[in-house]
XYZ file of C-alpha atoms in Angstrom:
183
model
C 128.922 193.582 19.319
C 132.083 192.778 17.365
C 134.806 190.885 19.307
C 137.223 193.343 20.896
C 134.779 196.261 20.541
C 134.414 198.647 23.457
C 131.008 198.802 25.116
C 130.522 202.545 25.535
C 127.869 201.880 28.156
C 130.588 200.615 30.509
C 133.650 202.473 29.166
C 134.815 205.296 31.377
C 136.177 208.644 30.308
C 139.388 207.726 32.151
C 140.138 205.246 29.374
C 140.616 208.244 27.053
C 143.101 210.502 28.882
C 144.612 212.233 25.837
C 142.575 215.300 24.890
C 142.853 216.844 21.439
C 140.943 219.948 20.328
C 140.664 219.784 16.562
C 142.364 222.517 14.586
C 141.692 223.469 10.991
C 144.850 221.667 9.862
C 143.647 218.462 11.584
C 140.616 218.602 9.302
C 142.266 219.749 6.070
C 145.455 217.661 5.984
C 145.848 213.917 6.144
C 147.485 213.962 9.557
C 146.352 214.484 13.117
C 148.971 215.823 15.508
C 148.547 214.442 19.030
C 149.539 216.375 22.157
C 153.168 215.433 22.850
C 153.245 215.261 26.639
C 149.946 213.424 26.973
C 150.988 210.963 24.241
C 154.284 210.269 25.992
C 152.461 209.705 29.270
C 149.318 207.834 28.214
C 149.988 206.206 24.825
C 153.646 205.398 24.142
C 154.362 203.547 27.449
C 151.402 201.206 26.872
C 152.396 200.174 23.361
C 153.893 196.767 22.709
C 157.711 196.913 23.045
C 158.342 196.249 19.331
C 155.812 198.837 18.262
C 157.291 201.372 20.651
C 160.813 200.596 19.416
C 159.825 201.141 15.775
C 158.112 204.414 16.652
C 160.710 205.968 18.907
C 163.639 205.655 16.531
C 164.185 209.125 15.098
C 161.772 209.789 12.261
C 160.429 206.240 12.261
C 156.900 205.150 11.573
C 154.789 202.287 12.674
C 151.412 200.995 11.622
C 148.747 201.133 14.289
C 145.089 200.333 14.524
C 142.880 203.310 15.309
C 139.368 202.616 16.569
C 136.427 205.023 16.526
C 134.608 203.530 19.498
C 131.334 205.363 18.930
C 131.021 204.099 15.342
C 132.798 200.824 16.093
C 135.075 201.328 13.079
C 138.710 200.367 12.903
C 141.360 201.917 10.675
C 144.876 200.758 9.841
C 146.889 203.993 9.928
C 150.469 205.097 10.472
C 151.874 206.829 13.519
C 154.991 208.948 13.113
C 157.398 210.356 15.682
C 159.270 213.437 14.534
C 161.230 214.931 17.412
C 158.659 213.644 19.890
C 155.847 215.159 17.864
C 153.411 212.303 17.337
C 151.159 212.319 14.293
C 148.618 209.902 12.911
C 149.028 209.809 9.133
C 146.127 209.059 6.748
C 143.707 210.641 9.239
C 141.598 211.630 6.216
C 140.185 208.060 6.216
C 138.603 208.792 9.591
C 137.311 212.157 8.397
C 135.430 210.475 5.545
C 133.199 208.721 8.081
C 132.825 211.545 10.590
C 131.368 215.032 10.520
C 134.047 216.630 12.686
C 134.448 220.382 13.105
C 137.185 222.723 14.199
C 137.090 223.196 17.967
C 135.547 219.806 18.717
C 137.324 217.721 21.317
C 138.477 214.166 20.745
C 139.670 211.912 23.540
C 142.223 209.171 22.905
C 143.403 206.175 24.852
C 145.672 203.214 24.139
C 144.300 199.837 25.144
C 143.938 196.393 23.558
C 146.999 197.313 21.427
C 144.997 199.968 19.581
C 144.552 203.732 19.676
C 140.906 204.272 20.602
C 139.078 207.571 20.378
C 135.719 209.144 21.084
C 134.254 212.561 20.387
C 133.848 214.372 23.697
C 130.241 215.507 23.387
C 130.099 216.558 27.041
C 131.820 219.858 26.282
C 129.330 220.561 23.492
C 126.438 219.672 25.808
C 127.848 222.000 28.484
C 127.966 224.818 25.929
C 124.390 224.076 24.809
C 123.199 224.014 28.427
C 124.948 227.314 29.150
C 123.500 228.868 25.993
C 120.065 227.542 26.992
C 120.363 229.105 30.449
C 121.284 232.454 28.913
C 118.314 232.230 26.538
C 115.972 231.332 29.438
C 117.287 234.264 31.480
C 116.774 236.565 28.511
C 113.218 235.226 28.007
C 112.414 235.659 31.701
C 113.751 239.198 31.624
C 111.784 239.921 28.469
C 108.566 238.558 30.012
C 109.102 240.627 33.156
C 109.907 243.745 31.121
C 106.784 243.181 29.018
C 104.604 242.846 32.149
C 105.951 246.106 33.583
C 105.387 247.768 30.200
C 101.807 246.414 30.039
C 101.067 247.660 33.569
C 102.308 251.104 32.529
C 99.930 251.061 29.536
C 97.035 249.946 31.747
C 96.719 246.589 29.953
C 97.375 244.605 33.128
C 96.043 245.771 36.445
C 98.746 246.078 39.075
C 98.256 243.733 42.031
C 96.050 245.279 44.736
C 97.335 245.510 48.267
C 95.373 243.651 50.899
C 93.618 245.632 53.516
C 94.905 245.498 57.066
C 91.738 243.673 58.142
C 92.303 240.915 55.564
C 95.843 240.419 56.817
C 94.582 240.218 60.415
C 92.016 237.583 59.412
C 89.004 239.835 60.057
C 86.670 241.191 57.467
C 84.342 244.152 57.203
C 80.529 243.732 57.625
C 80.119 244.401 53.878
C 82.481 241.476 53.000
C 80.578 239.201 55.419
C 77.264 240.107 53.691
C 78.782 239.463 50.250
C 79.979 236.056 51.403
C 76.447 235.105 52.556
C 74.643 236.523 49.485
C 77.078 235.007 46.972
C 75.429 231.873 45.479
């Protein structure tokens, strides 16, 4: 592992408190707009004082390192503050190495003097699981409907009800004879 790289086996989701759902413009322009309130709470206060000073002056920019922790790739990009609207400029460099789609969720965190991010696959897995459950329910319903339909057509024999004697544990003399004669 490269020095300073994050071991995703021990990293916690809490290290990435800023949540960004990708919009079409995040994927088609060269900038990524970060959520303002979350950035002001979880990114800006943790920046080095000089970096923060350069960024918070009206309309100022500062160079930052952005790290894709899953791919272990680092980018030297620019962060801009325009009326407390924080954007990462040259985001297209990240997009060249990632197959990101509209609606996907990225999680960001500031640590080790860098803006780290991961793709939040948990939400996608939750959707897949939910879709799988719906498909299973549909299959179960279809199987049950098919069985009822087959019974109606006489393809499957409906289950026979047990006789009262069988339920009481006794059997008729004919059943006792069959049990003895059966090889």
